[in-house]
XYZ file of C-alpha atoms in Angstrom:
381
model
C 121.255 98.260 83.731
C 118.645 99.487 85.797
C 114.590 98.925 86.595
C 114.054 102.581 85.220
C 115.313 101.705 81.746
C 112.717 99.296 81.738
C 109.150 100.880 80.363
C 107.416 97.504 80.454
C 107.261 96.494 84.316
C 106.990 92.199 85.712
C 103.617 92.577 87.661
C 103.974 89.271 88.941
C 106.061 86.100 88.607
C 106.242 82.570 89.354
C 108.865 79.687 88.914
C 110.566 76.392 90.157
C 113.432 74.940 90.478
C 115.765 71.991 91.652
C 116.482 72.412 95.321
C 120.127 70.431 94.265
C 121.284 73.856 93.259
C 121.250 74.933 96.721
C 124.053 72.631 97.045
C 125.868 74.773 95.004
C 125.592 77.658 96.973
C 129.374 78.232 98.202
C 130.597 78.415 94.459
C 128.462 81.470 94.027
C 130.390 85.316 94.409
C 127.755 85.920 96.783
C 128.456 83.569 99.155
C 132.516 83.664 98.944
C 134.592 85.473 101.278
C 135.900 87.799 98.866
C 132.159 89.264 97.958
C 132.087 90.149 101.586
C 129.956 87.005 103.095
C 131.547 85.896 106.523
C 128.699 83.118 107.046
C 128.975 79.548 107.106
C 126.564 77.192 105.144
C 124.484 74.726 106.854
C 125.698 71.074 105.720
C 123.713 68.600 104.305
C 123.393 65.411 105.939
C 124.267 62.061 104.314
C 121.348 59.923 103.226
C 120.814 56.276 105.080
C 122.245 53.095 104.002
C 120.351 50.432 104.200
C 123.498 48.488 105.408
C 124.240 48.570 108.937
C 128.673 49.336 108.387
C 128.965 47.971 111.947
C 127.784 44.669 111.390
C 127.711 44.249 107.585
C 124.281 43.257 108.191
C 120.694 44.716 106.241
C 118.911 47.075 108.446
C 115.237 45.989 109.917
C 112.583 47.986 108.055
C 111.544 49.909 111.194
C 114.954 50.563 112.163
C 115.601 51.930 108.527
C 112.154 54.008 108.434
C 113.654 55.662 111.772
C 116.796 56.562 109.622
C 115.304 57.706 106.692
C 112.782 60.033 108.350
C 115.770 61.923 110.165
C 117.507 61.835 106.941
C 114.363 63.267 105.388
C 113.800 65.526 108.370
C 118.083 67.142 108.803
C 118.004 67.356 104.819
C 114.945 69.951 104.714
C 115.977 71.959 106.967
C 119.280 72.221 105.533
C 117.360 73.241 102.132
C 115.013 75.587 104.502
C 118.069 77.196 105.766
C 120.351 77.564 102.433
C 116.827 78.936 100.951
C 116.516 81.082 103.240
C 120.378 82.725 102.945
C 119.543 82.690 99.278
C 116.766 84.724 99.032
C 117.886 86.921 101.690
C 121.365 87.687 100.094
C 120.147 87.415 96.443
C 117.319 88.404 95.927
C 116.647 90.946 98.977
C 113.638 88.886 100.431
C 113.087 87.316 103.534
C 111.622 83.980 103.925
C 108.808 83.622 106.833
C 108.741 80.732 109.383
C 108.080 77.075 107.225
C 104.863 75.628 107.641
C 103.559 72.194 107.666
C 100.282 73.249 105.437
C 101.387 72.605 101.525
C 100.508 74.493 98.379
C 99.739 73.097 94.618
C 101.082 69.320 95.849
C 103.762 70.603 97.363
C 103.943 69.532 101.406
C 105.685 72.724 102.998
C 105.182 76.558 102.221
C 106.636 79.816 103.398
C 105.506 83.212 103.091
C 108.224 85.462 101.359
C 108.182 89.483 102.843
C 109.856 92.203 101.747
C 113.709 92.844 103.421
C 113.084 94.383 106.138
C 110.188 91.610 106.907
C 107.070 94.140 106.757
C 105.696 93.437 103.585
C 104.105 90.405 102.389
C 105.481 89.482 98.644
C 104.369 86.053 97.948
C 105.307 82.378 98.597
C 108.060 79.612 98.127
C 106.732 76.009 98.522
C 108.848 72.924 98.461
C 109.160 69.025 99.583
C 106.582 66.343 98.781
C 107.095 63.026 97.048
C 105.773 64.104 93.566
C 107.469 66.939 93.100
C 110.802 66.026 92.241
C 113.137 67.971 94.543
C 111.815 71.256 93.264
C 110.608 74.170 95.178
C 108.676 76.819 93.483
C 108.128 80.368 94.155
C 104.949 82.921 93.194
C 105.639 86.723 93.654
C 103.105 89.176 93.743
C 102.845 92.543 92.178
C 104.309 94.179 95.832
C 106.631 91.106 95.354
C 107.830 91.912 91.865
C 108.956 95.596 92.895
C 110.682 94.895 96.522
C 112.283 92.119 94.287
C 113.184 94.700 91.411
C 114.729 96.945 93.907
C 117.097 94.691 94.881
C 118.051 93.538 91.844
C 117.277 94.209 88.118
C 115.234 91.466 85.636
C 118.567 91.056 83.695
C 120.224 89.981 86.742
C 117.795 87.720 87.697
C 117.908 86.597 84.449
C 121.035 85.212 85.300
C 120.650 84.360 88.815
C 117.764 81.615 87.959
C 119.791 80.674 84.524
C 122.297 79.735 87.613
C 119.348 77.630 89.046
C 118.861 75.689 86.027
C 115.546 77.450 85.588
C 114.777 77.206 82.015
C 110.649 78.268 81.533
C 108.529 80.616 84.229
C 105.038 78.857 85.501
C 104.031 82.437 84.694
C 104.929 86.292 84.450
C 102.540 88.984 84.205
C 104.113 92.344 82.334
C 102.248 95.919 82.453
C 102.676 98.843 80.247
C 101.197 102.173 82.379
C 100.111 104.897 79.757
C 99.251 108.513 81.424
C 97.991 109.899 77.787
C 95.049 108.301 77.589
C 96.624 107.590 74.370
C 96.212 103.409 74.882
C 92.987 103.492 76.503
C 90.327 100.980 76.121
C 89.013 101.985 73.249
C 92.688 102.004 71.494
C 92.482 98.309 72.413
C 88.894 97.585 70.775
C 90.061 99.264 67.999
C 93.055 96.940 67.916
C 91.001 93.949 68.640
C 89.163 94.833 65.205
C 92.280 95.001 63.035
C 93.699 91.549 64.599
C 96.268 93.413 66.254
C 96.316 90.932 69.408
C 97.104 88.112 66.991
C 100.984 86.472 67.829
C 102.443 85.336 65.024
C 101.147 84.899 61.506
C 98.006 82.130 60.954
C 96.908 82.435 64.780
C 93.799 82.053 65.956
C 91.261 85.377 66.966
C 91.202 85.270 70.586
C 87.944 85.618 72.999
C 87.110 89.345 73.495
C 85.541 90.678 76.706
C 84.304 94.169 77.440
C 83.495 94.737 81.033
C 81.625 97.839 82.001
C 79.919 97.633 85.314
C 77.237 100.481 85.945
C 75.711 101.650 89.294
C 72.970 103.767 88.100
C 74.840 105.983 85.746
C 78.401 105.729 87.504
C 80.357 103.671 85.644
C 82.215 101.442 88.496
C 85.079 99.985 85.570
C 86.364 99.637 81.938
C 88.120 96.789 81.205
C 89.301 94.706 78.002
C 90.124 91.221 78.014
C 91.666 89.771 75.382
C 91.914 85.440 75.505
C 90.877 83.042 77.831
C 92.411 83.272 81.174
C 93.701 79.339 81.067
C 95.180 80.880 77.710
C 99.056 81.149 77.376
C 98.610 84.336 76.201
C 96.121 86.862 78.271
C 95.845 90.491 77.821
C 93.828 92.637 80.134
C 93.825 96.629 79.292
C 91.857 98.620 81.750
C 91.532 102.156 83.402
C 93.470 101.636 86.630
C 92.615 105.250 87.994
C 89.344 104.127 87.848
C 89.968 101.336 89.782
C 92.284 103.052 92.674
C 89.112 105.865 92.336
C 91.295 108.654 91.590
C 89.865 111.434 89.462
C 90.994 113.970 87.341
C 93.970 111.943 85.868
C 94.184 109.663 83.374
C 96.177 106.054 84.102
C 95.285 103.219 81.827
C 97.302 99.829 82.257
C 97.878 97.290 79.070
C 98.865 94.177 80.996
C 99.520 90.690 79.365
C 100.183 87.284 81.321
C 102.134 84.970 80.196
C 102.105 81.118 81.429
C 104.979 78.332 80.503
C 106.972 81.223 78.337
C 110.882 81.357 78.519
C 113.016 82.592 81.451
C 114.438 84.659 78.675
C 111.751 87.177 78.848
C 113.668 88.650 81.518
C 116.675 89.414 79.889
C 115.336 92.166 77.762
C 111.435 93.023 78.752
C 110.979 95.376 76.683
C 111.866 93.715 73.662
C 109.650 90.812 74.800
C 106.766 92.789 75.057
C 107.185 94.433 72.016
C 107.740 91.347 69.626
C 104.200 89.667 71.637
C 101.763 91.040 68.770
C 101.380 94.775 66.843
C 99.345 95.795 69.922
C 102.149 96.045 71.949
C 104.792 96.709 69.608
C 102.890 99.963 68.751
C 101.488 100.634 72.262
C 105.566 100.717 72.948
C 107.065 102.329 70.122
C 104.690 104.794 69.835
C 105.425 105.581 73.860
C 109.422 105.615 73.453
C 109.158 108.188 70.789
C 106.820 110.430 72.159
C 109.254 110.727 75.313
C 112.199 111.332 73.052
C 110.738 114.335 71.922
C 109.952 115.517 75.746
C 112.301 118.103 77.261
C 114.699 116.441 80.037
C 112.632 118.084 82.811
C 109.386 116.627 81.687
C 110.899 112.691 81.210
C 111.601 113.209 84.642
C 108.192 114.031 85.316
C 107.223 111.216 83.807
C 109.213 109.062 85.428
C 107.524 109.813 88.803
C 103.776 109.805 87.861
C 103.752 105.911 88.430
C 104.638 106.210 92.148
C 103.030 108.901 92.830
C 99.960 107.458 91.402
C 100.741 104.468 93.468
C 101.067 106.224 96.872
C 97.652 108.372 95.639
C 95.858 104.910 95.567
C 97.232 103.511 98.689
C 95.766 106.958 100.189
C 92.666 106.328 98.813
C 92.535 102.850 100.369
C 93.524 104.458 103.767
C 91.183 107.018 103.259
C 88.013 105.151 102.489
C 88.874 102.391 105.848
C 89.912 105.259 108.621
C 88.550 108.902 106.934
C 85.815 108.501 109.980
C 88.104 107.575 112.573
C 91.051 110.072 111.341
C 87.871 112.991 111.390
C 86.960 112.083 115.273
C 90.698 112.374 116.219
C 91.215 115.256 114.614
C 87.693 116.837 115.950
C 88.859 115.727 119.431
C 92.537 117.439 119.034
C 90.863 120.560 117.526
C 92.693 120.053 113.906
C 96.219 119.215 115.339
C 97.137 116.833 112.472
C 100.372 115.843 114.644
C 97.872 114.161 116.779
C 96.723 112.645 114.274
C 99.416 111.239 112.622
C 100.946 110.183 116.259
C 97.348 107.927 116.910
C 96.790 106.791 113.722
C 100.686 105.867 112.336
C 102.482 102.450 112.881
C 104.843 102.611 115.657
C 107.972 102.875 113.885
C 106.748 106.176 112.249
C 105.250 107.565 115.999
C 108.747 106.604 117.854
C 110.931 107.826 114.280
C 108.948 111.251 114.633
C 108.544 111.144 117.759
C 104.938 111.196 118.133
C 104.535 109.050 120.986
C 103.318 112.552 123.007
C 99.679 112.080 121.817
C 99.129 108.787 123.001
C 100.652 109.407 126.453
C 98.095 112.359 126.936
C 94.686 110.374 126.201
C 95.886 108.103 128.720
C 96.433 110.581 131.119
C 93.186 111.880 130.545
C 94.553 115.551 129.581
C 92.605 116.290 126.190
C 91.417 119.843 126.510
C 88.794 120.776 123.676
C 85.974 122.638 123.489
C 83.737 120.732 121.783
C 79.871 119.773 122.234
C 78.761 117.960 125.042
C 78.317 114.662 122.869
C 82.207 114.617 122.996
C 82.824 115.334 126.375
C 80.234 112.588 127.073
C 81.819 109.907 124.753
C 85.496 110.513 125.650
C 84.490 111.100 129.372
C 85.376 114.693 130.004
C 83.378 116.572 132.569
């Protein structure tokens, strides 16, 4: 099973569990010889009697505080460290350095990145008197897909079944329609015949329209369907509106779901689906309107979503830097190379080998012929 048999996508996603389980950690394939895994486990140190065994006699209180608080001390960073191997090896993230600043009553947090330690994903927080030996993670949206390309929600499925994780704090799932087929107004229209309702006898839920105007440019369109402290909250809006990028069409149906089984994960779709009629026939309707698609155009379909994605990140880009990326190519005549080789991160100037540019401004050796308001500013005579 793979993440592109899933239509329904996990947007976001958070959950705890018992740090004990990390004590478990040799017994899983992963971390046995025969998967491949060479490393050795940190050990956990023994907690402090209260009994010296030299003497036979009870400890002093300040001699036993001393103790404890290396106890206390060795024993998280054991956890830290078998976290750590755990996300890395299982899950494909990588856990930042641990700070002493706490989250949500919880007294020490890390931030989680993507594998290869560029991207931020999220957080894992743990330790703290109240909070029962757990540690609890919250993934972003960029979290949810370096975590889905590592693994697969059925897997995970298992992997925090292994953890003793029973109910998420909360997972948010999307449906992307390209159609304009499940738009907004699909959604009012379902509002109307109770379509949002779960289950039979439940209660109409709080409807929201959002439509902000500047002048006459319309600067959203959004649905919300329940309170957002609700257990169930559905937000369908026009997300190429929101990345600003015309002529397509991209609306999102997106529900989150708070205290809601870990078993959501082992079939997504299927959870989606069986949440009200909205989503069972925002779904159905989708799965057999691909059917009848010729091969070439599923596969179409199948990259629209990136593509869309990497559109909006342009966007983003474009809208911070368009002004500084139009000087630099003014001052290199059009050479885009240039360009690229200023403006790119430094693994993508040394991969392409772009470095060139750089080298030359320094040197002083820009030849242009440009007005004399450029040669001024970039001090060319």
């Amino acid at each position: 099973m793979n993440t592109s048999e899933n239509v329904v996508r996990v947007d976001a996603l958070s959950f705890s569990f018992n740090v004990s389980y990390m004590r478990d950690l040799s017994q899983w394939h992963e971390f046995r010889k025969v998967s491949g895994y060479n490393g050795v486990l940190p050990e956990f140190p023994k907690a402090p009697s209260q009994i010296d065994f030299r003497t036979g006699l009870t400890l002093d209180a300040a001699d036993y505080q001393r103790r404890l608080d290396d106890y206390l001390h060795d024993h998280c960073n054991a956890v830290y460290q078998r976290v750590f191997l755990f996300f890395d090896r299982i899950l494909g993230l990588s856990v930042g350095p641990v700070r002493s600043r706490g989250m949500q009553g919880y007294s020490h947090s890390c931030r989680l990145f993507s594998a290869d330690g560029k991207t931020e994903c999220g957080w894992l927080m743990f330790g703290g008197a109240n909070q029962k030996d757990t540690a609890h993670v919250q993934l972003s949206g960029v979290g949810c897909r370096h975590l889905f390309m590592h693994t697969t929600p059925y897997l995970l499925w298992n992997t925090l079944r292994g953890l003793g994780v029973t109910r998420l704090s909360r997972i948010d799932l999307c449906f992307d329609d390209f159609t304009g087929n499940f738009d907004t107004s699909y959604a009012l229209t379902a509002y109307k015949d109770r379509a949002f309702l779960s289950g039979k006898g439940g209660r109409v839920q709080e409807l929201d329209v959002r439509r902000p105007l500047t002048g006459d440019t319309l600067r959203g369109d959004t649905v919300y369907v329940g309170k957002r402290k609700s257990r169930i909250y559905w937000r369908v809006y026009d997300k190429a509106l929101e990345q600003k990028i015309e002529g397509v069409s991209w609306y999102r149906s997106e529900v989150e779901l708070k205290k809601v089984t870990v078993d959501v994960l082992s079939d997504v779709d299927a959870f989606f689906a069986g949440l009200c009629d909205y989503s069972a026939s925002v779904l159905s309707k989708h799965i057999e309107r691909v059917r009848q698609l010729p091969s070439d155009e599923r596969r179409v379909q199948e990259n629209i979503l990136p593509c869309l994605e990497l559109l909006g990140r342009v966007q983003r880009v474009r809208r911070q830097f368009a002004r500084i990326a139009g000087d630099v190519l003014d001052i290199f005549d059009g050479d885009t190379g240039a360009a690229f080789g200023l403006l790119a991160c430094p693994d993508a100037v040394k991969k392409y080998s772009l470095d060139d540019y750089e080298s030359t401004l320094k040197r002083g050796g820009v030849i242009f012929s440009h007005s004399m308001k450029h040669q001024r500013l970039y001090g060319v005579n």
